Amino acid sequence: ASAHMIVIADESKLVPALGAFPLPIEIVPFGMAATVMAIGHALEWLGLPANLRLRMGADGHAFVTDGGHRIIDASLGRIPDPDKLADALVAIPGVVEHGLFLKLAGTAIVAG
């Protein structure tokens, strides 16, 4: 909702290529199994490993976002084409958002 987005992060977030950390994928709980299966197929189509894990909370139950959704953490390794991955994920019914956040930030401030 702003004209200019600024990202502030510490130096531990700097990586040579995307994929050093698991990619969070937010999904709606209704039809979750079908959504996870579709995510797996999309990853395989892109030549990425389908290492998907439901994020769990400290209480041992599935983590629930403020919007009532679930998070699937995808351990993909290096992501060679983030734009293609982002497009494939948002095309899947049940995917709310993903953690790539491409082309949003106008400025990045990294502290060390």
XYZ file of C-alpha atoms in Angstrom:
112
model
C 0.000 0.000 0.000
C 3.040 2.279 -0.130
C 4.737 4.039 -3.019
C 8.182 2.724 -2.015
C 8.967 -0.477 -0.103
C 12.107 -0.711 2.017
C 13.360 -4.060 3.303
C 15.521 -4.079 6.418
C 17.450 -7.261 7.232
C 20.563 -8.449 9.014
C 23.535 -9.812 7.088
C 22.590 -13.446 7.806
C 19.882 -13.088 5.135
C 22.406 -12.384 2.360
C 22.891 -15.394 0.088
C 24.518 -15.808 -3.340
C 21.301 -17.343 -4.774
C 17.733 -17.842 -3.585
C 17.039 -21.195 -1.962
C 19.482 -21.208 0.940
C 16.498 -21.268 3.313
C 13.208 -23.166 3.004
C 10.639 -21.195 0.996
C 7.423 -20.564 2.964
C 4.257 -21.162 0.951
C 1.010 -20.050 2.603
C -1.993 -22.211 1.735
C -5.652 -22.405 2.750
C -6.476 -25.423 4.923
C -9.502 -26.456 2.813
C -8.220 -28.881 0.193
C -4.736 -28.792 1.696
C -3.758 -32.268 0.464
C -4.675 -31.390 -3.144
C -2.824 -28.073 -2.878
C 0.326 -29.722 -1.524
C 0.154 -32.334 -4.287
C -0.174 -29.579 -6.920
C 2.794 -27.724 -5.414
C 4.839 -30.926 -5.610
C 3.909 -31.425 -9.276
C 4.809 -27.804 -10.088
C 8.184 -28.169 -8.396
C 8.923 -31.389 -10.278
C 7.904 -29.695 -13.570
C 10.442 -26.942 -12.788
C 13.147 -29.491 -11.961
C 13.127 -28.632 -8.260
C 12.974 -31.133 -5.402
C 9.547 -31.528 -3.820
C 10.832 -31.473 -0.239
C 7.696 -30.117 1.425
C 6.991 -29.950 5.137
C 4.009 -28.584 7.032
C 5.260 -25.978 9.508
C 4.467 -26.987 13.059
C 3.967 -24.723 16.053
C 5.667 -25.027 19.426
C 2.580 -26.875 20.692
C 3.125 -29.692 18.162
C 0.104 -28.710 16.048
C 0.153 -27.201 12.572
C 1.179 -23.531 12.623
C -1.776 -21.259 11.813
C -1.277 -17.796 10.295
C -3.269 -14.731 11.338
C -5.548 -15.411 8.367
C -6.184 -19.019 9.459
C -3.914 -20.504 6.797
C -1.108 -23.062 6.981
C 2.536 -22.756 5.930
C 4.327 -25.333 3.810
C 8.114 -25.001 3.967
C 9.747 -26.046 0.690
C 13.447 -26.954 0.875
C 14.410 -26.426 -2.748
C 18.122 -25.774 -2.793
C 19.202 -23.214 -5.386
C 16.245 -21.639 -7.221
C 17.473 -20.995 -10.779
C 14.351 -19.165 -12.057
C 12.485 -17.433 -9.192
C 10.037 -15.705 -11.571
C 8.941 -18.981 -13.126
C 8.564 -20.561 -9.668
C 6.514 -17.609 -8.388
C 4.221 -17.764 -11.423
C 3.733 -21.529 -11.013
C 2.906 -21.207 -7.309
C 0.350 -18.396 -7.611
C -1.424 -20.331 -10.380
C -2.232 -23.157 -7.933
C -5.680 -22.932 -6.311
C -5.237 -22.808 -2.545
C -1.885 -21.010 -2.578
C -2.324 -17.657 -0.855
C 1.227 -16.313 -1.021
C 4.857 -17.387 -1.092
C 8.033 -15.989 0.402
C 9.787 -14.939 -2.802
C 8.359 -11.378 -2.782
C 9.855 -10.598 -6.190
C 10.056 -7.065 -7.579
C 8.493 -5.459 -4.494
C 11.376 -3.704 -2.721
C 12.760 -0.421 -3.996
C 15.498 -0.309 -1.355
C 17.234 -2.880 0.848
C 19.101 -1.955 4.018
C 21.324 -4.729 5.318
C 22.971 -4.362 8.718
C 25.951 -6.261 10.029
